[in-house]
Short mmCIF file of C-alpha atoms and ligand atoms in Angstrom, two decimals:
data_model
loop_
_atom_site.label_atom_id
_atom_site.label_comp_id
_atom_site.label_asym_id
_atom_site.label_seq_id
_atom_site.Cartn_x
_atom_site.Cartn_y
_atom_site.Cartn_z
CA MET A 1 0.14 0.02 -0.11
CA GLN A 2 2.83 2.28 0.63
CA LYS A 3 4.25 1.74 -2.77
CA LYS A 4 0.78 3.06 -4.03
CA ILE A 5 0.92 5.94 -2.09
CA LEU A 6 4.28 6.98 -3.13
CA GLU A 7 3.43 6.00 -7.18
CA TYR A 8 0.36 8.74 -6.51
CA LEU A 9 2.16 11.47 -4.66
CA ARG A 10 4.76 10.97 -7.44
CA LYS A 11 2.45 11.05 -10.20
CA GLU A 12 0.74 13.94 -8.90
CA GLN A 13 3.87 16.02 -7.76
CA GLU A 14 1.59 18.48 -6.06
CA TYR A 15 -0.39 18.70 -2.79
CA VAL A 16 -2.92 15.63 -2.92
CA SER A 17 -5.99 16.02 -0.55
CA GLY A 18 -6.46 13.22 2.12
CA ASP A 19 -9.80 12.36 0.97
CA GLN A 20 -8.83 11.85 -2.73
CA LEU A 21 -5.98 9.64 -1.76
CA SER A 22 -8.04 7.68 0.74
CA HIS A 23 -10.88 7.31 -1.74
CA LYS A 24 -8.26 6.59 -4.51
CA LEU A 25 -6.49 4.01 -2.60
CA GLY A 26 -9.78 2.66 -1.01
CA MET A 27 -8.68 3.10 2.73
CA THR A 28 -9.74 4.97 5.63
CA ARG A 29 -8.12 8.53 6.67
CA GLN A 30 -6.78 6.98 9.40
CA ALA A 31 -5.21 4.19 7.82
CA LEU A 32 -3.26 6.59 4.93
CA TRP A 33 -2.32 8.59 8.10
CA LYS A 34 -0.89 5.59 9.55
CA HIS A 35 0.97 4.90 6.10
CA ILE A 36 2.11 8.07 6.04
CA GLN A 37 3.65 8.08 9.57
CA GLU A 38 5.60 4.75 8.41
CA LEU A 39 7.05 6.18 5.21
CA ARG A 40 8.31 9.20 7.07
CA ASP A 41 9.72 6.86 9.69
CA SER A 42 11.45 5.15 6.80
CA GLY A 43 12.74 8.55 5.60
CA TYR A 44 10.36 9.98 3.16
CA GLU A 45 9.77 13.60 3.88
CA ILE A 46 6.32 14.30 3.16
CA VAL A 47 4.38 17.38 4.14
CA ALA A 48 0.80 17.57 5.23
CA VAL A 49 -0.76 21.18 5.04
CA PRO A 50 -4.36 21.71 6.09
CA HIS A 51 -6.68 22.05 3.37
CA LEU A 52 -4.28 21.21 0.60
CA GLY A 53 -3.08 17.86 1.53
CA TYR A 54 0.01 15.68 1.25
CA ARG A 55 3.30 16.33 -0.75
CA LEU A 56 6.10 14.32 -1.30
CA GLU A 57 9.10 16.38 -0.77
CA SER A 58 12.02 14.12 -0.84
CA ALA A 59 12.93 10.24 -0.86
CA PRO A 60 15.61 8.83 1.19
CA ASP A 61 18.65 7.43 -0.48
CA ARG A 62 17.56 3.74 0.22
CA LEU A 63 17.75 1.30 -2.04
CA PHE A 64 13.72 0.05 -1.38
CA ALA A 65 12.30 -2.02 -4.31
CA ALA A 66 9.89 0.72 -4.93
CA GLU A 67 12.40 3.29 -5.32
CA ILE A 68 14.49 1.12 -7.63
CA ILE A 69 11.48 0.37 -9.64
CA SER A 70 10.41 3.88 -10.12
CA GLY A 71 12.35 5.16 -13.04
CA LEU A 72 13.89 1.70 -13.91
CA LYS A 73 14.35 1.49 -17.67
CA THR A 74 15.09 -2.44 -17.93
CA LYS A 75 13.01 -4.94 -19.35
CA PHE A 76 13.74 -7.69 -17.00
CA ILE A 77 16.91 -7.30 -14.81
CA GLY A 78 15.62 -5.89 -11.67
CA ARG A 79 12.05 -6.42 -12.32
CA LYS A 80 11.73 -8.52 -9.14
CA ILE A 81 13.45 -7.46 -6.37
CA TYR A 82 14.61 -9.16 -3.05
CA TYR A 83 15.31 -5.99 -0.73
CA TYR A 84 17.01 -6.67 2.30
CA ASP A 85 18.02 -3.92 5.26
CA THR A 86 20.93 -6.38 6.80
CA ILE A 87 21.92 -9.80 5.19
CA SER A 88 24.70 -12.29 5.63
CA SER A 89 25.80 -12.24 1.72
CA THR A 90 23.42 -11.18 -1.18
CA MET A 91 25.21 -14.18 -2.77
CA ASP A 92 23.78 -16.71 -0.47
CA VAL A 93 20.13 -15.65 -0.74
CA ALA A 94 20.69 -15.43 -4.81
CA VAL A 95 22.09 -18.94 -4.80
CA GLU A 96 19.36 -20.11 -2.76
CA LEU A 97 16.81 -18.47 -5.01
CA GLY A 98 18.43 -19.56 -8.32
CA MET A 99 18.12 -23.12 -7.20
CA LYS A 100 14.39 -22.48 -6.69
CA SER A 101 13.96 -21.38 -9.84
CA ALA A 102 13.70 -17.48 -9.30
CA VAL A 103 13.21 -15.61 -12.26
CA ASP A 104 15.96 -14.37 -15.06
CA GLY A 105 17.09 -10.84 -13.91
CA ALA A 106 15.87 -11.23 -10.41
CA LEU A 107 17.81 -8.59 -8.08
CA ILE A 108 18.80 -9.37 -4.58
CA VAL A 109 20.06 -5.87 -2.87
CA ALA A 110 20.89 -5.10 0.53
CA GLU A 111 22.21 -2.17 2.61
CA ALA A 112 24.68 -4.10 4.84
CA GLN A 113 26.15 -7.30 4.71
CA THR A 114 27.68 -9.07 7.71
CA LYS A 115 29.46 -11.58 5.67
CA GLY A 116 29.85 -9.79 2.40
CA ARG A 117 32.71 -12.17 0.39
CA GLY A 118 34.98 -11.23 -2.36
CA ARG A 119 37.22 -13.75 -4.66
CA LEU A 120 39.36 -16.07 -3.27
CA GLY A 121 37.96 -16.23 0.12
CA ARG A 122 38.40 -12.59 0.93
CA ILE A 123 35.88 -10.40 3.00
CA TRP A 124 33.82 -7.51 1.25
CA PHE A 125 33.31 -4.64 3.84
CA SER A 126 29.79 -3.69 3.42
CA PRO A 127 28.92 -0.80 5.91
CA LYS A 128 25.37 0.27 5.99
CA TYR A 129 23.70 2.54 3.32
CA LYS A 130 27.41 3.22 2.23
CA GLY A 131 27.92 1.07 -0.90
CA ILE A 132 25.98 -0.88 -3.39
CA TYR A 133 25.63 -4.57 -2.44
CA LEU A 134 23.70 -6.69 -5.20
CA SER A 135 23.54 -10.07 -6.71
CA ILE A 136 21.71 -10.25 -10.28
CA ILE A 137 20.67 -14.19 -11.15
CA LEU A 138 20.79 -14.37 -14.94
CA ARG A 139 19.90 -17.59 -16.46
CA PRO A 140 22.22 -17.35 -20.02
CA LYS A 141 22.40 -19.42 -22.92
CA ILE A 142 26.05 -19.87 -22.95
CA LEU A 143 28.35 -22.46 -22.10
CA PRO A 144 29.97 -23.17 -18.79
CA ASN A 145 33.40 -22.50 -19.73
CA GLN A 146 32.30 -18.98 -21.11
CA ALA A 147 30.52 -17.92 -17.85
CA SER A 148 33.77 -15.51 -17.10
CA LEU A 149 32.43 -13.39 -19.71
CA LEU A 150 29.71 -12.28 -17.50
CA THR A 151 32.35 -11.23 -14.98
CA LEU A 152 33.93 -8.90 -17.87
CA LEU A 153 30.42 -8.01 -18.78
CA ALA A 154 29.14 -6.55 -15.39
CA ALA A 155 32.67 -4.85 -14.86
CA VAL A 156 32.01 -3.02 -18.24
CA SER A 157 28.47 -2.17 -17.44
CA VAL A 158 29.64 -0.54 -13.98
CA CYS A 159 32.60 1.38 -15.65
CA GLU A 160 29.49 2.67 -18.17
CA ALA A 161 27.06 3.38 -15.39
CA VAL A 162 29.76 5.47 -13.15
CA LYS A 163 30.91 7.40 -16.05
CA ASP A 164 27.19 8.21 -16.82
CA VAL A 165 26.19 9.11 -13.61
CA CYS A 166 29.39 10.64 -11.57
CA ASN A 167 31.50 11.51 -14.47
CA LEU A 168 34.34 9.29 -13.35
CA GLU A 169 36.36 7.04 -15.28
CA LEU A 170 36.93 3.48 -13.71
CA GLN A 171 39.22 1.16 -14.98
CA ILE A 172 39.30 -2.85 -14.86
CA LYS A 173 41.89 -4.88 -13.45
CA TRP A 174 41.38 -8.55 -15.06
CA PRO A 175 39.35 -10.21 -14.01
CA ASN A 176 37.18 -8.53 -11.69
CA ASP A 177 38.64 -5.43 -9.93
CA LEU A 178 37.08 -2.17 -10.29
CA LEU A 179 39.78 0.70 -10.00
CA ILE A 180 39.89 4.54 -9.88
CA LYS A 181 43.35 5.93 -9.84
CA ASN A 182 45.00 2.31 -8.95
CA LYS A 183 42.60 2.14 -5.77
CA LYS A 184 40.02 -0.26 -5.54
CA ILE A 185 36.54 1.22 -5.58
CA GLY A 186 34.28 -2.18 -6.49
CA GLY A 187 34.61 -6.01 -7.38
CA ILE A 188 32.60 -8.30 -9.11
CA LEU A 189 31.88 -12.06 -7.87
CA THR A 190 30.52 -14.65 -10.12
CA GLU A 191 29.33 -17.73 -8.99
CA LEU A 192 28.02 -20.66 -11.34
CA ASN A 193 25.61 -23.29 -11.09
CA ALA A 194 25.87 -25.72 -14.09
CA GLU A 195 26.08 -29.25 -15.52
CA ILE A 196 28.76 -30.19 -18.00
CA ASP A 197 27.44 -28.61 -21.06
CA LYS A 198 24.57 -26.64 -19.62
CA VAL A 199 24.53 -23.39 -17.31
CA ASN A 200 21.50 -23.24 -15.05
CA PHE A 201 22.08 -20.17 -13.77
CA ILE A 202 24.79 -17.55 -13.03
CA VAL A 203 25.04 -15.09 -10.11
CA ILE A 204 26.68 -12.01 -10.43
CA GLY A 205 27.54 -10.12 -7.28
CA LEU A 206 28.57 -6.31 -7.26
CA GLY A 207 30.26 -4.57 -4.19
CA LEU A 208 30.83 -0.74 -4.78
CA ASN A 209 32.01 1.62 -2.56
CA VAL A 210 30.02 4.73 -3.30
CA ASN A 211 29.39 7.06 -0.01
CA ASN A 212 32.24 5.35 1.99
CA ASP A 213 34.37 8.13 4.18
CA LEU A 214 38.15 7.75 3.48
CA LYS A 215 39.04 7.14 6.96
CA SER A 216 36.61 3.76 6.86
CA LEU A 217 38.55 2.41 4.23
CA ILE A 218 42.04 0.68 4.00
CA SER A 219 44.54 2.66 2.15
CA GLN A 220 44.64 0.91 -1.16
CA ALA A 221 40.78 1.71 -1.19
CA THR A 222 38.40 4.61 -2.18
CA SER A 223 34.95 5.64 -2.86
CA LEU A 224 32.97 7.50 -5.48
CA LYS A 225 31.98 10.11 -2.77
CA GLU A 226 36.01 10.73 -1.98
CA GLU A 227 36.97 10.98 -5.89
CA ASN A 228 33.94 13.19 -6.65
CA LYS A 229 33.93 15.15 -3.59
CA GLU A 230 30.14 14.70 -3.07
CA ALA A 231 27.71 12.32 -2.04
CA VAL A 232 26.14 9.90 -4.94
CA SER A 233 22.75 8.97 -5.37
CA ARG A 234 22.95 5.14 -4.69
CA ILE A 235 19.36 4.47 -6.42
CA LYS A 236 20.16 6.51 -9.68
CA LEU A 237 23.56 4.85 -10.19
CA LEU A 238 22.02 1.29 -9.35
CA GLN A 239 19.18 1.68 -11.74
CA GLU A 240 21.82 2.79 -14.61
CA ILE A 241 24.02 -0.46 -13.44
CA LEU A 242 20.84 -2.59 -14.04
CA LEU A 243 20.05 -1.03 -17.58
CA ARG A 244 23.69 -1.05 -18.82
CA THR A 245 23.92 -4.47 -17.55
CA GLU A 246 20.61 -5.66 -19.54
CA ASP A 247 22.04 -3.88 -22.60
CA ASN A 248 25.40 -5.49 -22.48
CA TYR A 249 23.87 -8.95 -21.67
CA LEU A 250 21.36 -8.67 -24.90
CA LEU A 251 24.35 -7.57 -26.86
CA LEU A 252 25.91 -10.87 -25.60
CA GLN A 253 23.18 -12.97 -26.38
CA ASN A 254 21.91 -11.59 -29.68
CA GLN A 255 25.39 -10.69 -31.25
CA GLY A 256 28.05 -12.63 -29.44
CA GLN A 257 30.83 -11.06 -27.13
CA ARG A 258 32.92 -9.61 -29.66
CA ILE A 259 31.37 -5.77 -28.84
CA PHE A 260 31.49 -5.77 -25.30
CA LEU A 261 34.76 -7.45 -25.13
CA GLU A 262 35.85 -4.29 -27.45
CA LYS A 263 34.75 -2.06 -24.68
CA TRP A 264 36.33 -3.90 -21.73
CA ARG A 265 39.77 -3.37 -23.65
CA GLN A 266 39.05 0.10 -23.17
CA TYR A 267 38.42 -0.22 -19.79
CA SER A 268 41.30 -2.36 -18.99
CA VAL A 269 44.43 -1.46 -16.82
CA THR A 270 45.92 -4.95 -17.30
CA LEU A 271 46.43 -5.05 -21.00
CA GLY A 272 50.03 -4.02 -22.02
CA LYS A 273 51.35 -4.46 -18.53
CA ARG A 274 53.86 -6.95 -17.27
CA VAL A 275 52.07 -8.88 -14.75
CA LYS A 276 52.34 -12.11 -12.43
CA VAL A 277 49.35 -14.14 -12.40
CA TYR A 278 48.81 -16.67 -9.17
CA CYS A 279 46.77 -19.39 -10.02
CA GLN A 280 46.18 -22.54 -7.70
CA LYS A 281 49.92 -23.48 -6.79
CA LYS A 282 51.79 -22.04 -9.90
CA HIS A 283 52.06 -18.38 -11.11
CA ILE A 284 52.72 -17.22 -14.47
CA GLU A 285 54.69 -13.88 -15.42
CA GLY A 286 54.84 -12.41 -18.60
CA ASP A 287 53.16 -9.55 -20.66
CA ALA A 288 49.44 -9.30 -20.75
CA VAL A 289 48.80 -8.88 -24.51
CA ASP A 290 44.75 -9.39 -24.83
CA ILE A 291 41.89 -11.34 -23.52
CA ASP A 292 40.24 -14.23 -25.82
CA SER A 293 36.71 -14.79 -26.77
CA ASP A 294 35.95 -16.52 -23.25
CA GLY A 295 37.23 -13.72 -21.33
CA GLY A 296 40.37 -15.61 -20.31
CA LEU A 297 43.55 -13.31 -19.97
CA LEU A 298 46.40 -14.11 -22.58
CA VAL A 299 49.80 -13.59 -21.03
CA ARG A 300 53.13 -13.92 -23.14
CA ARG A 301 56.20 -15.30 -21.53
CA ASP A 302 59.47 -14.11 -22.20
CA THR A 303 59.65 -17.32 -24.23
CA GLY A 304 56.98 -16.27 -26.68
CA VAL A 305 54.55 -18.72 -25.48
CA ILE A 306 51.34 -17.19 -24.91
CA GLU A 307 49.20 -19.00 -22.12
CA LYS A 308 45.43 -18.40 -21.20
CA VAL A 309 44.68 -17.76 -17.95
CA LEU A 310 41.06 -18.35 -17.19
CA SER A 311 40.97 -17.49 -13.28
CA GLY A 312 43.83 -16.14 -10.84
CA ASP A 313 45.23 -13.14 -8.85
CA VAL A 314 46.81 -10.66 -11.22
CA VAL A 315 49.62 -8.52 -9.70
CA HIS A 316 50.82 -5.70 -12.10
CA CYS A 317 54.27 -5.72 -12.08
CA ARG A 318 54.98 -2.53 -14.06
C1 BTN B 401 35.98 -9.21 -5.13
O1 BTN B 401 36.40 -7.92 -5.52
O2 BTN B 401 36.79 -10.10 -4.75
C2 BTN B 401 34.62 -9.26 -5.41
C3 BTN B 401 33.38 -8.50 -4.43
C4 BTN B 401 32.18 -8.81 -4.34
C5 BTN B 401 31.30 -8.29 -3.62
C6 BTN B 401 29.82 -8.43 -3.63
S1 BTN B 401 28.92 -7.26 -2.50
C7 BTN B 401 27.12 -8.07 -3.16
C8 BTN B 401 27.72 -9.57 -3.11
N1 BTN B 401 27.61 -10.39 -2.03
C9 BTN B 401 28.87 -10.62 -1.74
O3 BTN B 401 28.58 -11.54 -0.58
N2 BTN B 401 29.62 -10.49 -2.52
C10 BTN B 401 29.20 -9.45 -3.47
#
């Protein structure tokens, strides 16, 4: 019901009388008042003026489903939303929902995570209301060995969205780190549920430092607020991330990976660098020359041999 009240107030933009609103929504004036109070408690600024009625002044920067939906331009990504104030990890919820046949494009979003995780067992620090912590369930028609393409796709989509909303240029360190001026600002975690030749679903997880203050971050990290010197609307940025992800995903499904891999190369900070890639018990050292059509990193060793790396931890040497 609160969603309906907000929709109505947003549509009207001006004062709406209590009589009109309660009549329209089929509730008593008392019930309406109670809902308005609850909305105010959630951070919505709703003014009430005798003889004029109610007007929505401002909405809080909360990632409530109704806020995300209002103004969302996607067709299917983020059309079904699971919102949590605090959760262990959006990945856990997404994997569980994926197994229960949640729809393609379902979004799991949280204001805070108590056990946010990154790649290689690392912790993802997820303070409340500061960042964007989300997981998207996708059911792409690709082979399991192409799953890492989705990590690259998500990274490109976040770079495009940040450029659009904040006018900041992010860079991608293969495969999943999002950097700005060599400091980490976000990361992508992709988890796969598949059979030998069929992907059941993929969960793309994104953690992005948005309005974190510098003092709360480790020295090699930063946030969009810190770089932009002003707070960023998480809701607007999230909507743009979903839209860019959907556009790139449809591009991948309909036209193959060539176009977005080309975009990835533009944002890459790894290509052209001397790298050491730590994978399982060995490491490969050489020059990062390109990525291949599955998203693997191509490293030319000093012997001239080119090795393809599908996962690992990259250190840029120079
Ligand atoms: C990394 O840089 O290693 C990837 C970090 C991914 C963090 C996000 S936050 C939302 C989602 N839930 C998690 O527990 N992890 C991902």
